[in-house]
PDB file of C-alpha atoms in Angstrom:
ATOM      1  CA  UNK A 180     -64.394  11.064 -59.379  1.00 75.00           C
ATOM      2  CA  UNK A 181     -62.644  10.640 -56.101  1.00 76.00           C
ATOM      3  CA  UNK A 182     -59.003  12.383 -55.850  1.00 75.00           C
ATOM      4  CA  UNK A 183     -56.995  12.254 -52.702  1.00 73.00           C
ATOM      5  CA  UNK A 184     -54.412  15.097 -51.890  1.00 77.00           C
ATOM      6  CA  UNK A 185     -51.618  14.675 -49.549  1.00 68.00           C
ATOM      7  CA  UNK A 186     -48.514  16.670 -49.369  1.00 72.00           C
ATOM      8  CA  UNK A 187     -47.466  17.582 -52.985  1.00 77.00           C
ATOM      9  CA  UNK A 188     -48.740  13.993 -53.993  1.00 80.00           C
ATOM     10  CA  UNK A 189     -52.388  13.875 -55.577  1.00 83.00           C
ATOM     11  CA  UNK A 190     -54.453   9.987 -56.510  1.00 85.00           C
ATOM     12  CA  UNK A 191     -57.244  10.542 -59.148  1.00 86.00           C
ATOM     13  CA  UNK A 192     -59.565   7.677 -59.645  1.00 84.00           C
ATOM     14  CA  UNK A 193     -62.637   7.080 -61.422  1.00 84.00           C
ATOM     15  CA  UNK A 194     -64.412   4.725 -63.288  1.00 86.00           C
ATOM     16  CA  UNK A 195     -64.148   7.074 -66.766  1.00 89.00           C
ATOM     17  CA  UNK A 196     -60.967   7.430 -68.331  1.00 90.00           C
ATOM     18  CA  UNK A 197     -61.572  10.490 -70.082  1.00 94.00           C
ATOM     19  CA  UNK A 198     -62.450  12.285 -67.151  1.00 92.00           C
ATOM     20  CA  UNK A 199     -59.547  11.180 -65.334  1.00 89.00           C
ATOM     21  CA  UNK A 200     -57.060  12.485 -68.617  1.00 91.00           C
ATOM     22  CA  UNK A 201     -59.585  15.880 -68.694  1.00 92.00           C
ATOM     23  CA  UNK A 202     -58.760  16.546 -64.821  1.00 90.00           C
ATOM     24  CA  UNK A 203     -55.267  15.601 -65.521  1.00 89.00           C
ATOM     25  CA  UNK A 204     -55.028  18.089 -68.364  1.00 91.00           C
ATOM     26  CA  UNK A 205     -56.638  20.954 -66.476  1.00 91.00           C
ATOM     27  CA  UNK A 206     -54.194  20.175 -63.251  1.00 88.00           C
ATOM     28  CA  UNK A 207     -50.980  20.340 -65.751  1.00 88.00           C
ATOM     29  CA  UNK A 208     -52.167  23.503 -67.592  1.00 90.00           C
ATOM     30  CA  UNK A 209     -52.709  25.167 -64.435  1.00 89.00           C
ATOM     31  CA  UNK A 210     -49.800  23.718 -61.728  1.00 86.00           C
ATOM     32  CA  UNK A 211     -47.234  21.879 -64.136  1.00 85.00           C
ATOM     33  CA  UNK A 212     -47.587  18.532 -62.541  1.00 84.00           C
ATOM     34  CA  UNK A 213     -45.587  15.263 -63.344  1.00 85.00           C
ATOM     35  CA  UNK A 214     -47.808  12.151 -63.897  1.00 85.00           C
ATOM     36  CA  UNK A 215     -46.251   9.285 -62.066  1.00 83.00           C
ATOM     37  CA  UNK A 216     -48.672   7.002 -64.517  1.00 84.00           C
ATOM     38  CA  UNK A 217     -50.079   3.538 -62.034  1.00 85.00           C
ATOM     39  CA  UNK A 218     -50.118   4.855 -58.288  1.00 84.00           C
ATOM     40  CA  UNK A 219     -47.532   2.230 -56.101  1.00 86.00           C
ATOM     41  CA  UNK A 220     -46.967   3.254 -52.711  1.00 84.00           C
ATOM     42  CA  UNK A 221     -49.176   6.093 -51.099  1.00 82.00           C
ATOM     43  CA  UNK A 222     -49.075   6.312 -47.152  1.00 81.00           C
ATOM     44  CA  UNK A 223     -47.654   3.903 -45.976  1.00 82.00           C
ATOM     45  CA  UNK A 224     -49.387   0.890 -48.183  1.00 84.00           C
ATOM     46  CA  UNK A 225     -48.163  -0.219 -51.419  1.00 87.00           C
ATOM     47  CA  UNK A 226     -50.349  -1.384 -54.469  1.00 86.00           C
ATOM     48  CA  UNK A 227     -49.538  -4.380 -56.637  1.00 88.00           C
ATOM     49  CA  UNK A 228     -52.100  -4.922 -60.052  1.00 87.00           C
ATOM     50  CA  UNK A 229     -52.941  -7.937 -62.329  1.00 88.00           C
ATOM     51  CA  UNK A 230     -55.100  -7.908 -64.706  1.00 87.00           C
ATOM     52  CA  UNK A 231     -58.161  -8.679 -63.064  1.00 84.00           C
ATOM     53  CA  UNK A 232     -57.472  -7.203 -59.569  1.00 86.00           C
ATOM     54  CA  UNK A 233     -55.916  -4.433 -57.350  1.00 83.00           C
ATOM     55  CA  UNK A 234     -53.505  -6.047 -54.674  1.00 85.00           C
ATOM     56  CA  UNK A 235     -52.649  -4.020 -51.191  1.00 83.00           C
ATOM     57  CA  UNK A 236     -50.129  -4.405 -48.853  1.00 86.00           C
ATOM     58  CA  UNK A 237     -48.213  -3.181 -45.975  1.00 86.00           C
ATOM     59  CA  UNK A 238     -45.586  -5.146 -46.097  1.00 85.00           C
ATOM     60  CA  UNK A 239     -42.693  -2.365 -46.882  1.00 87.00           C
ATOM     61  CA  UNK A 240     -44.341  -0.123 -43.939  1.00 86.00           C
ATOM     62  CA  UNK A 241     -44.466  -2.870 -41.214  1.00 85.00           C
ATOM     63  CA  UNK A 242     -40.816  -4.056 -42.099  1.00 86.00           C
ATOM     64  CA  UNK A 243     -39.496  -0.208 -41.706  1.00 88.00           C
ATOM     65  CA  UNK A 244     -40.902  -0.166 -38.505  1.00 85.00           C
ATOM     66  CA  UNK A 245     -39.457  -3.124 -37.668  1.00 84.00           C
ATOM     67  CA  UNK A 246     -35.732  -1.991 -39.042  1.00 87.00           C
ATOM     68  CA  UNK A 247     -36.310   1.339 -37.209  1.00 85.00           C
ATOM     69  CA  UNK A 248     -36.934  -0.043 -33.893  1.00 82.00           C
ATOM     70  CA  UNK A 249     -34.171  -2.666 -34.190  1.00 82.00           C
ATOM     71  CA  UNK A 250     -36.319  -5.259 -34.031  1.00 80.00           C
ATOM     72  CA  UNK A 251     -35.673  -6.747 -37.491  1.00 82.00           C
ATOM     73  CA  UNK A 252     -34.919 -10.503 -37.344  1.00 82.00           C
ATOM     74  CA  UNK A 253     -35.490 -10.524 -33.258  1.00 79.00           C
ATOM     75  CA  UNK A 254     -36.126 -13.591 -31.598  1.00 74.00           C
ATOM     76  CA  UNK A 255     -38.814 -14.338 -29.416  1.00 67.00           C
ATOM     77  CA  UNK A 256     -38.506 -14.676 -25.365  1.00 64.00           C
ATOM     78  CA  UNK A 257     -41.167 -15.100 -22.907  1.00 63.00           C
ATOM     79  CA  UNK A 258     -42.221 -12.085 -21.081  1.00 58.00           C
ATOM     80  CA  UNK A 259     -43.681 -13.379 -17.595  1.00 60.00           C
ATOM     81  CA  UNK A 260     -44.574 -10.844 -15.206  1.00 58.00           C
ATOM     82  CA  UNK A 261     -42.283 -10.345 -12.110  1.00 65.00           C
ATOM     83  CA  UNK A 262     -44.663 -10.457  -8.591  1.00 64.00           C
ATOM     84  CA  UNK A 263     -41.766  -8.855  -6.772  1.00 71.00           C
ATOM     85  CA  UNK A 264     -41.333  -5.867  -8.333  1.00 69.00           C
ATOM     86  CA  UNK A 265     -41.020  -3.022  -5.875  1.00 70.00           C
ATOM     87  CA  UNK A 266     -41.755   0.349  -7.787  1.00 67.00           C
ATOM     88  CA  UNK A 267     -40.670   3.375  -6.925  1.00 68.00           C
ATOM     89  CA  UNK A 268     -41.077   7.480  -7.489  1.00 67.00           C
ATOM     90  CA  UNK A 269     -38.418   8.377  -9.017  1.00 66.00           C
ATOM     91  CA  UNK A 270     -38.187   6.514 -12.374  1.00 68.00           C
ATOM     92  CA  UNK A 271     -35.143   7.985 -14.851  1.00 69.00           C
ATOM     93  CA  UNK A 272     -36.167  10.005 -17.493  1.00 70.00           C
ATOM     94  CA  UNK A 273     -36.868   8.413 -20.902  1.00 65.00           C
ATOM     95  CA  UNK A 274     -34.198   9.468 -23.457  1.00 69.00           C
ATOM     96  CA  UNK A 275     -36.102   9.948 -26.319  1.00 74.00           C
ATOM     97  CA  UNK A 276     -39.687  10.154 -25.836  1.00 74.00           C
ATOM     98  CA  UNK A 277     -40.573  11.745 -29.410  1.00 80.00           C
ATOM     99  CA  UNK A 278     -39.101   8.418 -30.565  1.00 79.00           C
ATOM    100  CA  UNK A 279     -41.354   6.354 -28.708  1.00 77.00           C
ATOM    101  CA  UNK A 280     -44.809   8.569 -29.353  1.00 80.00           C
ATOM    102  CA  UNK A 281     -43.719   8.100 -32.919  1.00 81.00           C
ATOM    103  CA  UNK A 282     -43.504   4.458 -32.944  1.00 81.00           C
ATOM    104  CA  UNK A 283     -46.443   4.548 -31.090  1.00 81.00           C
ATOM    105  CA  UNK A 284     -48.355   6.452 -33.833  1.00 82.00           C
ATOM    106  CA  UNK A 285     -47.142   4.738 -36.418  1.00 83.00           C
ATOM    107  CA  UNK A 286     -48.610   1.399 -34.940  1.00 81.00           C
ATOM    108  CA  UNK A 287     -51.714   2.440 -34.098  1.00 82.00           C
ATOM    109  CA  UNK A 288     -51.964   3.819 -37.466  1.00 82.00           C
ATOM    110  CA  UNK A 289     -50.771   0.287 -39.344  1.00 79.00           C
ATOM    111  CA  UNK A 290     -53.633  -1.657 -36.982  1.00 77.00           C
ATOM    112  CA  UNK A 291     -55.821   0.805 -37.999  1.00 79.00           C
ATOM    113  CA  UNK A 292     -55.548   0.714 -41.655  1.00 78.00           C
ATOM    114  CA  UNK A 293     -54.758  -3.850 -41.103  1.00 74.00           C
ATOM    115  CA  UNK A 294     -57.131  -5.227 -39.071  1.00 74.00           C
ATOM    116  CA  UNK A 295     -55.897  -8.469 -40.057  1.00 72.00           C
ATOM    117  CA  UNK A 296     -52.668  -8.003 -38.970  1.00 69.00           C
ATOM    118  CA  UNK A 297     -54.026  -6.762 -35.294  1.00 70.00           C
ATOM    119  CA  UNK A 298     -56.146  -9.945 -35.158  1.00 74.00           C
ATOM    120  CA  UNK A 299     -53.095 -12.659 -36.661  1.00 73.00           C
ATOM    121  CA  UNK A 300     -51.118 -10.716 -33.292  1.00 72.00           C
ATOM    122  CA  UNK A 301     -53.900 -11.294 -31.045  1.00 76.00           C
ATOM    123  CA  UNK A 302     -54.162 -14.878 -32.056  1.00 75.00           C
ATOM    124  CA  UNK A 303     -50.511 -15.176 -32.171  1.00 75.00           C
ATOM    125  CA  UNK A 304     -49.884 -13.901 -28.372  1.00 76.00           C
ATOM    126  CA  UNK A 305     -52.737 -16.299 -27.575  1.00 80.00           C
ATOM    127  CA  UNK A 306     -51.596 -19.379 -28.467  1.00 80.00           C
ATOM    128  CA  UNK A 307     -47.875 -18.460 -27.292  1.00 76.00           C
ATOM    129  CA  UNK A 308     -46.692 -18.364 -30.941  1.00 75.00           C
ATOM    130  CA  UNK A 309     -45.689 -14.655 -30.113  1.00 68.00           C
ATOM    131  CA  UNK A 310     -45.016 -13.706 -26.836  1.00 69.00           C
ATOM    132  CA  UNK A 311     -43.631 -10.058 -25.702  1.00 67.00           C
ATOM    133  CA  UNK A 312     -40.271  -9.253 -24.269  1.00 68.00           C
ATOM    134  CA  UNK A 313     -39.488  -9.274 -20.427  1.00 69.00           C
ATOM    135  CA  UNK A 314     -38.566  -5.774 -19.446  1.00 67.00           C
ATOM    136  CA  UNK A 315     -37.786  -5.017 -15.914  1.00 70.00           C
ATOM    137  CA  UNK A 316     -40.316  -2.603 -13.966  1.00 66.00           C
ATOM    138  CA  UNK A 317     -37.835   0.384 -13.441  1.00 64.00           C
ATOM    139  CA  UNK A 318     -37.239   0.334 -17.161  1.00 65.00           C
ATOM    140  CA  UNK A 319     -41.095   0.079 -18.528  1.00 62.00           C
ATOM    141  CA  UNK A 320     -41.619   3.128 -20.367  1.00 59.00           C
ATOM    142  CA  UNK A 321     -45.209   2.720 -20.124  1.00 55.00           C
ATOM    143  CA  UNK A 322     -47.485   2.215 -16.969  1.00 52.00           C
ATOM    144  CA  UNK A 323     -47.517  -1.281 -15.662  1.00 50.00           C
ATOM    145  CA  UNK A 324     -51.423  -1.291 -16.290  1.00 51.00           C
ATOM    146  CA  UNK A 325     -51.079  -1.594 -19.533  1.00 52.00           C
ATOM    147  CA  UNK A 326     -49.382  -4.542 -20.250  1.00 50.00           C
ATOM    148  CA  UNK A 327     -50.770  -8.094 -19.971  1.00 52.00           C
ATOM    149  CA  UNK A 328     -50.810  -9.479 -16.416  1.00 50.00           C
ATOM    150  CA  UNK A 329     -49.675 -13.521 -16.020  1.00 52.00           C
ATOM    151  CA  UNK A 330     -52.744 -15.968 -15.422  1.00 46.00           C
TER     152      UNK A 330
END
């Protein structure tokens, strides 16, 4: 029996269905809980089932980042890297950082949970399919290190 318990939302799942309705039982006698029957979306990735198999996605998640951010429907630009940047000390402060260390979070988390979608990316950027936004040097939010330098 494996049950997964996050917020006020609880998964059971287990090969035996009478163990599953017994657990379910003893949960409702003892908290009142409301069965929400075939599980569909649970943290961030949503569950689609046939007969035969169990489908997972991320598609929902990935596209509300994407209408979060803005990006929605953005087109692609290349991004080379400007050799004559000058940088200097005092860079403005960053409106909203809790924005960006959320978005930042939330990424990490949706490559960590889709490695497919981190390699498709990778192979995307290589072959120039995808290629990143130019953003001037004084308005980088992150150090300059950390982005891709041009060949």
């Amino acid at each position: 029996m494996v049950s997964l318990v996050y917020m006020e939302d609880i998964v059971i799942t287990n090969d035996n269905i009478h163990e599953i309705k017994a657990l379910k039982w003893y949960l409702n006698v003892q908290f009142d809980i409301k069965d929400l029957r075939r599980l569909r979306y649970f943290l961030g990735i949503e569950l689609a089932y046939s007969s035969k198999r169990l489908f997972i996605s991320q598609r929902k998640y990935a596209l509300d980042l994407l209408k979060e951010t803005g990006k929605l429907g953005a087109a692609l630009i290349e991004s080379p890297m400007d050799y004559n940047t000058k940088f200097v000390d005092n860079i403005a402060p960053v409106p909203d950082i809790g924005r960006f260390q959320r978005l930042v979070r939330q990424l990490i988390y949706l490559t960590i949970t889709r490695p497919d979608i981190t390699y498709d990316v990778s192979y995307k950027v290589q072959d120039k399919t995808v290629e990143t936004p130019y953003i001037r040097s004084d308005e980088q939010l992150a150090d300059v290190f950390t982005k891709a330098l041009a060949k």
